[in-house]
Amino acid sequence: MKRVLKEGDRKGVSINLISTEKLDELGSEKIRFILDQVKEGRVLVLEKGLSPSEELDLIRITMSEIDHDSFIGVETPGFTGNVVKLGLLQRLLGRAPPPRMMVVGPAHLLKTIKKDGRTIQAMILTRDDREGYEDDVDDITGEGPEGSLGGPEEE
Amino acid sequence: MGFFDALMKGLKGLFRKKQMSIGIYGPPNAGKTTLANRISRDWTGKPLGKASDIPHETRKAKERKEVIIKAAGSKINFNIIDTPGIATKIDFHNFVENHGMNKTDARNRAKQATEGVIEAIKWLDRVDGVLLVMDAAQDPFNQVNVTLLGNLEARKLPTVIIANKIDLEEASPATIRDAFPQHATIPISALSGYGMDNLYKAMIKYFG
Ligand SMILES: Nc1nc2c(ncn2[C@@H]2O[C@H](COP(=O)(O)OP(=O)(O)O)[C@@H](O)[C@H]2O)c(=O)[nH]1
Ligand SMILES: [Mg+2]
């Protein structure tokens, strides 16, 4: 087995940890940055997740960029403020708690397995999980496996 | 009722819009259209749209005006909007592999479904309240439910959570209630009609 996987090697999936500082620095470019990375096939772990309105923006822009051959959307396991019980003061102020850790990845590579308020299990799909899909896409697009995608059935 | 409450209620009555627009939201296949049809049939005699076990059957929002609901001694004129299911991903292979659709149809359906999600999100700006439909037999912490609720809360839109499909053996409305204790949760079966009286009362209470 190879010990070092270079980016772009289809046998490896790049997992990028993005710090709060980086996310804050990105400001309004945050969603664009995330989507560009995810469309490159990377899985991002965000130290500070997205706010609800940013999450909705991510969904909206994702939908406008799905092309059905190379990008079928995002998978975004993450903890959310709703799940956490708010403190009395926060509740009185009607304030949502700050966003928490979140993972964003391409839906054909990443699948959320189990989620409760405390623990999230996600899985990076291996080639085998995706095999059937790759053959399937090849005969539509005429492209090699590089342009292909796969994924579990939709929820 | 205190003086202030009474005053507020009176003022609200004076300025109440003629119609309250209520969006039916949720992930694909939660039973939104089945619910929209039941509400519409119960109060206008007419259905609203086509329900299906294939996800993304509703790919354009549909509206039924003048749905006058009477419950708990009050009545409200609602405008009910059935919206397309919101998803973070749409894979046309699913329609081919699991629903026997041909590839062209599947790709068209997927394309329209992406547009439907965008339309559903746009409608959030126009509704006065939301019925958020969840499948009580499934994990309530799904990203769509959580994202939608976060946005409804941020917009301060009155929201009633529907724990649907409680006719199913695996259904657990209590799991939904525990997950989102800050909202009213009404267990129903949109398919059989069980729990609809409670839902109508809740609509009067929370949207009135
Ligand atoms: N068992 C059960 N099935 C339901 C219920 N409501 C809807 N369904 C089924 O769930 C599937 C999706 O329903 P639909 O209304 O099209 O969902 P939508 O995508 O949210 O609009 C259909 O097969 C419905 O018959 C319910 O209360 N109980
Ligand atoms: Mg529908």
Tab-separated table of C-alpha atoms and ligand atoms in Angstrom:
chain	number	residue	atom	x	y	z
A	1	MET	CA	0.000	0.000	0.000
A	2	LYS	CA	1.184	3.473	-0.820
A	3	ARG	CA	2.073	5.594	2.140
A	4	VAL	CA	1.834	9.014	0.586
A	5	LEU	CA	-1.154	10.051	-1.425
A	6	LYS	CA	-0.849	13.069	-3.614
A	7	GLU	CA	-3.788	15.330	-4.211
A	8	GLY	CA	-5.587	14.368	-7.358
A	9	ASP	CA	-4.868	10.712	-6.785
A	10	ARG	CA	-8.359	9.278	-7.007
A	11	LYS	CA	-7.543	6.744	-4.341
A	12	GLY	CA	-7.218	9.459	-1.754
A	13	VAL	CA	-9.657	12.058	-0.542
A	14	SER	CA	-8.202	15.317	0.718
A	15	ILE	CA	-9.540	16.443	4.084
A	16	ASN	CA	-8.867	20.108	4.781
A	17	LEU	CA	-9.238	21.569	8.251
A	18	ILE	CA	-10.260	25.204	8.010
A	19	SER	CA	-9.633	27.391	11.023
A	20	THR	CA	-11.993	30.004	12.396
A	21	GLU	CA	-9.407	32.659	11.470
A	22	LYS	CA	-9.410	31.557	7.841
A	23	LEU	CA	-13.215	31.478	7.743
A	24	ASP	CA	-13.514	34.950	9.268
A	25	GLU	CA	-10.913	36.236	6.845
A	26	LEU	CA	-12.938	34.901	3.908
A	27	GLY	CA	-15.951	36.959	4.957
A	28	SER	CA	-18.497	37.131	2.158
A	29	GLU	CA	-16.327	34.859	0.002
A	30	LYS	CA	-16.868	31.989	2.429
A	31	ILE	CA	-19.575	30.118	0.511
A	32	ARG	CA	-17.726	30.526	-2.785
A	33	PHE	CA	-14.530	29.192	-1.206
A	34	ILE	CA	-16.317	26.188	0.314
A	35	LEU	CA	-18.109	25.282	-2.904
A	36	ASP	CA	-14.986	25.605	-5.025
A	37	GLN	CA	-13.099	23.293	-2.667
A	38	VAL	CA	-15.929	20.769	-2.489
A	39	LYS	CA	-16.302	20.740	-6.258
A	40	GLU	CA	-12.595	19.843	-6.413
A	41	GLY	CA	-13.502	16.738	-4.448
A	42	ARG	CA	-12.204	17.872	-1.057
A	43	VAL	CA	-13.842	17.337	2.297
A	44	LEU	CA	-13.651	20.385	4.564
A	45	VAL	CA	-13.804	20.398	8.334
A	46	LEU	CA	-14.831	23.877	9.426
A	47	GLU	CA	-13.778	24.851	12.914
A	48	LYS	CA	-16.725	27.224	13.003
A	49	GLY	CA	-19.740	26.105	11.024
A	50	LEU	CA	-22.094	28.238	8.989
A	51	SER	CA	-24.959	30.317	10.296
A	52	PRO	CA	-28.453	29.192	9.250
A	53	SER	CA	-28.669	31.858	6.549
A	54	GLU	CA	-25.221	30.916	5.219
A	55	GLU	CA	-26.322	27.271	5.178
A	56	LEU	CA	-29.360	28.254	3.129
A	57	ASP	CA	-27.121	30.230	0.752
A	58	LEU	CA	-24.902	27.172	0.421
A	59	ILE	CA	-27.927	25.033	-0.503
A	60	ARG	CA	-29.247	27.620	-2.969
A	61	ILE	CA	-25.932	28.115	-4.748
A	62	THR	CA	-25.248	24.363	-4.705
A	63	MET	CA	-28.568	23.793	-6.481
A	64	SER	CA	-27.708	26.303	-9.170
A	65	GLU	CA	-24.348	24.610	-9.779
A	66	ILE	CA	-25.338	20.941	-9.801
A	67	ASP	CA	-24.555	19.599	-13.248
A	68	HIS	CA	-25.559	15.963	-12.650
A	69	ASP	CA	-22.312	14.590	-14.097
A	70	SER	CA	-19.518	15.961	-11.956
A	71	PHE	CA	-21.333	17.592	-9.063
A	72	ILE	CA	-24.507	16.251	-7.430
A	73	GLY	CA	-24.473	18.459	-4.365
A	74	VAL	CA	-23.095	18.686	-0.869
A	75	GLU	CA	-23.242	16.633	2.273
A	76	THR	CA	-22.960	18.771	5.398
A	77	PRO	CA	-22.882	16.897	8.671
A	78	GLY	CA	-22.575	19.407	11.472
A	79	PHE	CA	-23.731	20.362	14.890
A	80	THR	CA	-26.243	23.110	14.947
A	81	GLY	CA	-27.297	25.662	17.452
A	82	ASN	CA	-30.863	24.381	17.490
A	83	VAL	CA	-29.808	21.168	19.041
A	84	VAL	CA	-28.109	22.791	21.966
A	85	LYS	CA	-30.288	24.056	24.768
A	86	LEU	CA	-29.981	27.816	24.931
A	87	GLY	CA	-29.095	29.552	28.147
A	88	LEU	CA	-31.810	31.626	29.789
A	89	LEU	CA	-30.261	34.928	28.725
A	90	GLN	CA	-29.835	33.780	25.135
A	91	ARG	CA	-33.426	32.629	25.090
A	92	LEU	CA	-34.660	35.945	26.466
A	93	LEU	CA	-32.673	37.795	23.833
A	94	GLY	CA	-33.930	35.396	21.170
A	95	ARG	CA	-30.318	34.876	20.147
A	96	ALA	CA	-29.109	31.797	18.356
A	97	PRO	CA	-25.970	30.182	19.738
A	98	PRO	CA	-22.840	30.558	17.561
A	99	PRO	CA	-22.326	27.984	14.798
A	100	ARG	CA	-20.353	24.899	15.759
A	101	MET	CA	-18.025	22.506	14.030
A	102	MET	CA	-19.179	21.347	10.630
A	103	VAL	CA	-18.030	19.116	7.792
A	104	VAL	CA	-18.772	19.885	4.141
A	105	GLY	CA	-18.008	17.509	1.328
A	106	PRO	CA	-19.146	16.445	-2.120
A	107	ALA	CA	-22.288	14.314	-1.819
A	108	HIS	CA	-20.813	11.564	-4.008
A	109	LEU	CA	-17.912	11.096	-1.578
A	110	LEU	CA	-19.335	11.784	1.835
A	111	LYS	CA	-22.270	10.227	3.602
A	112	THR	CA	-23.671	11.036	7.023
A	113	ILE	CA	-24.317	7.762	8.807
A	114	LYS	CA	-25.645	8.783	12.155
A	115	LYS	CA	-26.312	12.006	13.887
A	116	ASP	CA	-27.636	13.039	17.235
A	117	GLY	CA	-27.150	16.209	19.219
A	118	ARG	CA	-23.783	15.011	20.553
A	119	THR	CA	-22.051	12.772	18.018
A	120	ILE	CA	-21.944	12.654	14.251
A	121	GLN	CA	-20.721	9.729	12.219
A	122	ALA	CA	-19.885	10.345	8.580
A	123	MET	CA	-18.205	8.103	6.081
A	124	ILE	CA	-15.993	8.761	3.101
A	125	LEU	CA	-17.151	6.384	0.426
A	126	THR	CA	-14.495	4.184	-1.102
A	127	ARG	CA	-14.158	3.356	-4.747
A	128	ASP	CA	-16.042	0.113	-4.189
A	129	ASP	CA	-19.056	1.932	-2.793
A	130	ARG	CA	-19.132	4.038	-5.919
A	131	GLU	CA	-18.253	1.442	-8.514
A	132	GLY	CA	-21.653	0.897	-10.092
A	133	TYR	CA	-22.104	4.603	-10.559
A	134	GLU	CA	-18.785	5.153	-12.289
A	135	ASP	CA	-19.551	2.681	-15.041
A	136	ASP	CA	-22.969	4.136	-15.370
A	137	VAL	CA	-21.750	7.690	-15.811
A	138	ASP	CA	-19.004	6.714	-18.223
A	139	ASP	CA	-21.427	5.572	-20.844
A	140	ILE	CA	-23.394	8.802	-20.674
A	141	THR	CA	-20.557	11.276	-20.750
A	142	GLY	CA	-17.989	9.325	-22.670
A	143	GLU	CA	-15.441	10.625	-20.205
A	144	GLY	CA	-12.991	8.620	-18.173
A	145	PRO	CA	-13.499	7.916	-14.495
A	146	GLU	CA	-12.085	11.359	-13.686
A	147	GLY	CA	-15.304	13.029	-14.751
A	148	SER	CA	-17.497	10.493	-13.082
A	149	LEU	CA	-19.314	10.497	-9.857
A	150	GLY	CA	-21.346	8.212	-7.770
A	151	GLY	CA	-23.200	8.320	-4.562
A	152	PRO	CA	-25.660	6.659	-2.339
A	153	GLU	CA	-29.286	7.053	-3.074
A	154	GLU	CA	-30.710	10.278	-2.039
A	155	GLU	CA	-32.346	10.602	1.326
B	1	MET	CA	-55.707	38.179	29.562
B	2	GLY	CA	-53.861	41.289	30.693
B	3	PHE	CA	-54.621	44.747	29.387
B	4	PHE	CA	-51.493	44.806	27.234
B	5	ASP	CA	-52.293	41.446	25.646
B	6	ALA	CA	-55.833	42.547	24.940
B	7	LEU	CA	-54.596	45.750	23.358
B	8	MET	CA	-52.084	43.897	21.209
B	9	LYS	CA	-54.723	41.437	20.100
B	10	GLY	CA	-57.071	44.265	19.187
B	11	LEU	CA	-54.358	46.033	17.222
B	12	LYS	CA	-53.360	42.822	15.496
B	13	GLY	CA	-56.981	42.291	14.512
B	14	LEU	CA	-57.187	45.775	13.042
B	15	PHE	CA	-54.081	45.364	10.956
B	16	ARG	CA	-54.432	41.689	10.158
B	17	LYS	CA	-53.807	40.937	6.535
B	18	LYS	CA	-56.732	39.518	4.615
B	19	GLN	CA	-54.854	36.274	4.027
B	20	MET	CA	-52.139	34.509	5.933
B	21	SER	CA	-49.705	32.777	3.629
B	22	ILE	CA	-48.536	29.501	5.113
B	23	GLY	CA	-45.696	27.609	3.437
B	24	ILE	CA	-45.536	23.846	3.757
B	25	TYR	CA	-41.827	23.066	3.958
B	26	GLY	CA	-39.573	20.091	4.516
B	27	PRO	CA	-37.291	17.544	2.879
B	28	PRO	CA	-38.467	15.485	-0.121
B	29	ASN	CA	-41.014	12.756	0.642
B	30	ALA	CA	-41.928	13.991	4.114
B	31	GLY	CA	-45.561	14.143	2.987
B	32	LYS	CA	-45.923	17.863	2.242
B	33	THR	CA	-48.185	17.456	-0.770
B	34	THR	CA	-50.282	14.792	0.936
B	35	LEU	CA	-50.791	17.254	3.791
B	36	ALA	CA	-51.461	20.204	1.461
B	37	ASN	CA	-54.072	18.115	-0.344
B	38	ARG	CA	-55.753	17.110	2.879
B	39	ILE	CA	-55.948	20.684	4.179
B	40	SER	CA	-57.176	21.942	0.818
B	41	ARG	CA	-59.759	19.150	0.445
B	42	ASP	CA	-61.034	19.572	3.987
B	43	TRP	CA	-61.794	23.277	3.548
B	44	THR	CA	-62.214	23.892	-0.194
B	45	GLY	CA	-63.150	20.450	-1.520
B	46	LYS	CA	-60.289	20.542	-4.029
B	47	PRO	CA	-56.840	18.906	-3.887
B	48	LEU	CA	-53.654	20.883	-4.583
B	49	GLY	CA	-51.051	18.687	-6.262
B	50	LYS	CA	-49.820	15.200	-6.948
B	51	ALA	CA	-48.154	13.177	-4.191
B	52	SER	CA	-45.715	10.407	-5.057
B	53	ASP	CA	-43.332	7.967	-3.448
B	54	ILE	CA	-40.693	9.150	-5.950
B	55	PRO	CA	-38.799	12.092	-4.417
B	56	HIS	CA	-39.094	15.556	-5.975
B	57	GLU	CA	-42.575	15.014	-7.392
B	58	THR	CA	-43.372	18.640	-6.551
B	59	ARG	CA	-40.935	20.758	-8.519
B	60	LYS	CA	-42.889	24.013	-8.545
B	61	ALA	CA	-44.591	25.676	-5.618
B	62	LYS	CA	-48.393	25.433	-5.706
B	63	GLU	CA	-50.767	27.773	-4.024
B	64	ARG	CA	-54.358	27.402	-2.839
B	65	LYS	CA	-56.012	30.653	-1.833
B	66	GLU	CA	-59.088	31.180	0.339
B	67	VAL	CA	-58.601	28.177	2.557
B	68	ILE	CA	-60.836	29.308	5.392
B	69	ILE	CA	-60.095	27.184	8.434
B	70	LYS	CA	-62.484	27.169	11.365
B	71	ALA	CA	-61.352	25.709	14.656
B	72	ALA	CA	-61.438	26.518	18.352
B	73	GLY	CA	-64.183	29.098	17.807
B	74	SER	CA	-62.137	31.204	15.341
B	75	LYS	CA	-61.606	31.271	11.628
B	76	ILE	CA	-58.697	32.393	9.504
B	77	ASN	CA	-58.375	32.826	5.786
B	78	PHE	CA	-55.213	30.992	4.742
B	79	ASN	CA	-53.248	30.908	1.546
B	80	ILE	CA	-51.603	27.467	1.548
B	81	ILE	CA	-48.371	27.011	-0.413
B	82	ASP	CA	-47.051	23.517	-1.100
B	83	THR	CA	-43.329	23.865	-1.797
B	84	PRO	CA	-40.815	21.553	-3.480
B	85	GLY	CA	-38.731	19.476	-1.054
B	86	ILE	CA	-35.451	21.052	0.005
B	87	ALA	CA	-32.308	18.950	-0.413
B	88	THR	CA	-28.547	19.526	-0.311
B	89	LYS	CA	-27.959	17.053	-3.147
B	90	ILE	CA	-29.898	15.648	-6.065
B	91	ASP	CA	-28.609	12.554	-7.817
B	92	PHE	CA	-30.461	11.573	-10.959
B	93	HIS	CA	-29.108	8.021	-10.624
B	94	ASN	CA	-31.532	7.546	-7.764
B	95	PHE	CA	-34.488	7.971	-10.122
B	96	VAL	CA	-32.977	5.452	-12.539
B	97	GLU	CA	-31.819	2.820	-10.060
B	98	ASN	CA	-34.607	2.975	-7.510
B	99	HIS	CA	-37.577	4.194	-9.483
B	100	GLY	CA	-37.070	2.641	-12.913
B	101	MET	CA	-36.975	5.944	-14.767
B	102	ASN	CA	-35.086	6.310	-18.056
B	103	LYS	CA	-31.969	8.475	-17.996
B	104	THR	CA	-33.379	11.391	-19.964
B	105	ASP	CA	-36.436	11.653	-17.752
B	106	ALA	CA	-34.293	11.222	-14.649
B	107	ARG	CA	-31.937	14.018	-15.676
B	108	ASN	CA	-34.844	16.327	-16.482
B	109	ARG	CA	-36.479	15.565	-13.176
B	110	ALA	CA	-33.221	16.243	-11.326
B	111	LYS	CA	-32.739	19.538	-13.163
B	112	GLN	CA	-36.269	20.682	-12.340
B	113	ALA	CA	-35.790	19.548	-8.764
B	114	THR	CA	-32.763	21.849	-8.337
B	115	GLU	CA	-34.871	24.752	-9.613
B	116	GLY	CA	-37.653	23.711	-7.248
B	117	VAL	CA	-35.350	23.950	-4.235
B	118	ILE	CA	-34.329	27.469	-5.237
B	119	GLU	CA	-37.992	28.433	-5.662
B	120	ALA	CA	-38.903	27.000	-2.259
B	121	ILE	CA	-36.133	29.061	-0.641
B	122	LYS	CA	-37.367	32.217	-2.406
B	123	TRP	CA	-40.877	31.643	-1.039
B	124	LEU	CA	-39.511	31.989	2.497
B	125	ASP	CA	-39.522	35.762	1.914
B	126	ARG	CA	-43.235	35.739	1.151
B	127	VAL	CA	-44.801	33.490	3.781
B	128	ASP	CA	-46.255	34.574	7.129
B	129	GLY	CA	-45.846	31.185	8.788
B	130	VAL	CA	-44.571	27.689	8.120
B	131	LEU	CA	-45.734	24.128	8.602
B	132	LEU	CA	-42.457	22.211	8.726
B	133	VAL	CA	-43.193	18.621	7.766
B	134	MET	CA	-40.947	15.846	9.055
B	135	ASP	CA	-41.206	12.113	8.511
B	136	ALA	CA	-41.573	10.802	12.071
B	137	ALA	CA	-40.087	7.470	11.029
B	138	GLN	CA	-36.779	9.150	10.129
B	139	ASP	CA	-33.910	10.885	11.896
B	140	PRO	CA	-35.135	14.393	12.817
B	141	PHE	CA	-31.581	15.831	12.855
B	142	ASN	CA	-31.325	15.780	9.092
B	143	GLN	CA	-29.509	18.800	7.708
B	144	VAL	CA	-32.552	20.156	5.872
B	145	ASN	CA	-34.725	20.171	8.999
B	146	VAL	CA	-32.017	21.801	11.072
B	147	THR	CA	-31.126	24.429	8.456
B	148	LEU	CA	-34.762	25.280	7.815
B	149	LEU	CA	-35.558	25.636	11.508
B	150	GLY	CA	-32.518	27.857	12.036
B	151	ASN	CA	-33.709	30.146	9.266
B	152	LEU	CA	-37.320	30.192	10.424
B	153	GLU	CA	-36.127	31.139	13.900
B	154	ALA	CA	-33.798	33.835	12.580
B	155	ARG	CA	-36.700	35.289	10.572
B	156	LYS	CA	-39.032	34.938	13.529
B	157	LEU	CA	-41.585	33.162	11.342
B	158	PRO	CA	-44.272	31.347	13.349
B	159	THR	CA	-43.597	27.648	12.858
B	160	VAL	CA	-45.482	24.473	13.654
B	161	ILE	CA	-43.582	21.208	13.265
B	162	ILE	CA	-45.595	18.354	11.794
B	163	ALA	CA	-44.537	14.871	12.895
B	164	ASN	CA	-46.039	13.078	9.888
B	165	LYS	CA	-46.546	9.402	9.053
B	166	ILE	CA	-47.352	8.379	12.615
B	167	ASP	CA	-49.365	5.509	11.138
B	168	LEU	CA	-46.025	3.826	10.459
B	169	GLU	CA	-44.843	1.409	13.101
B	170	GLU	CA	-41.335	2.956	13.283
B	171	ALA	CA	-42.725	6.471	13.734
B	172	SER	CA	-41.592	8.304	16.846
B	173	PRO	CA	-43.074	11.785	17.202
B	174	ALA	CA	-41.471	12.012	20.669
B	175	THR	CA	-38.019	11.952	19.041
B	176	ILE	CA	-38.945	15.046	17.024
B	177	ARG	CA	-40.386	16.768	20.073
B	178	ASP	CA	-37.193	16.076	22.049
B	179	ALA	CA	-35.005	17.267	19.190
B	180	PHE	CA	-36.767	20.612	18.833
B	181	PRO	CA	-38.370	21.372	22.193
B	182	GLN	CA	-38.649	25.087	21.396
B	183	HIS	CA	-41.468	24.472	18.879
B	184	ALA	CA	-44.957	23.026	18.906
B	185	THR	CA	-44.969	19.558	17.370
B	186	ILE	CA	-48.225	18.070	16.105
B	187	PRO	CA	-48.266	14.331	15.343
B	188	ILE	CA	-50.452	13.463	12.352
B	189	SER	CA	-50.938	11.030	9.549
B	190	ALA	CA	-51.540	13.127	6.456
B	191	LEU	CA	-52.410	9.885	4.701
B	192	SER	CA	-55.180	8.752	7.046
B	193	GLY	CA	-56.179	12.166	8.409
B	194	TYR	CA	-55.390	11.240	11.990
B	195	GLY	CA	-54.553	14.305	14.108
B	196	MET	CA	-55.825	16.894	11.636
B	197	ASP	CA	-58.213	18.453	14.185
B	198	ASN	CA	-55.267	19.137	16.457
B	199	LEU	CA	-53.354	20.605	13.560
B	200	TYR	CA	-56.182	22.999	12.666
B	201	LYS	CA	-56.389	24.145	16.276
B	202	ALA	CA	-52.629	24.674	16.315
B	203	MET	CA	-52.796	26.682	13.074
B	204	ILE	CA	-55.387	28.994	14.613
B	205	LYS	CA	-53.354	29.265	17.802
B	206	TYR	CA	-49.902	29.876	16.323
B	207	PHE	CA	-50.755	31.664	13.069
B	208	GLY	CA	-53.779	33.639	14.271
C	1	LIG	N1	-47.554	5.954	5.722
C	1	LIG	C1	-47.689	7.225	5.377
C	1	LIG	N2	-47.263	7.649	4.176
C	1	LIG	C2	-47.409	8.962	3.848
C	1	LIG	C3	-48.017	9.883	4.737
C	1	LIG	N3	-48.011	11.095	4.130
C	1	LIG	C4	-47.439	10.914	2.916
C	1	LIG	N4	-47.076	9.634	2.735
C	1	LIG	C5	-46.450	9.014	1.558
C	1	LIG	O1	-45.122	9.542	1.407
C	1	LIG	C6	-44.817	9.676	0.019
C	1	LIG	C7	-44.423	11.111	-0.268
C	1	LIG	O2	-45.558	11.917	-0.111
C	1	LIG	P1	-45.664	13.371	-0.760
C	1	LIG	O3	-46.880	14.013	-0.187
C	1	LIG	O4	-45.533	13.318	-2.232
C	1	LIG	O5	-44.317	14.010	-0.123
C	1	LIG	P2	-43.621	15.417	-0.456
C	1	LIG	O6	-42.461	15.108	-1.324
C	1	LIG	O7	-43.176	15.921	0.885
C	1	LIG	O8	-44.632	16.308	-1.093
C	1	LIG	C8	-46.055	9.238	-0.745
C	1	LIG	O9	-45.876	7.886	-1.115
C	1	LIG	C9	-47.168	9.391	0.268
C	1	LIG	O10	-48.252	8.524	0.038
C	1	LIG	C10	-48.482	9.387	6.023
C	1	LIG	O11	-49.019	10.120	6.860
C	1	LIG	N5	-48.280	8.061	6.268
C	2	MG	MG	-44.611	17.311	-2.832
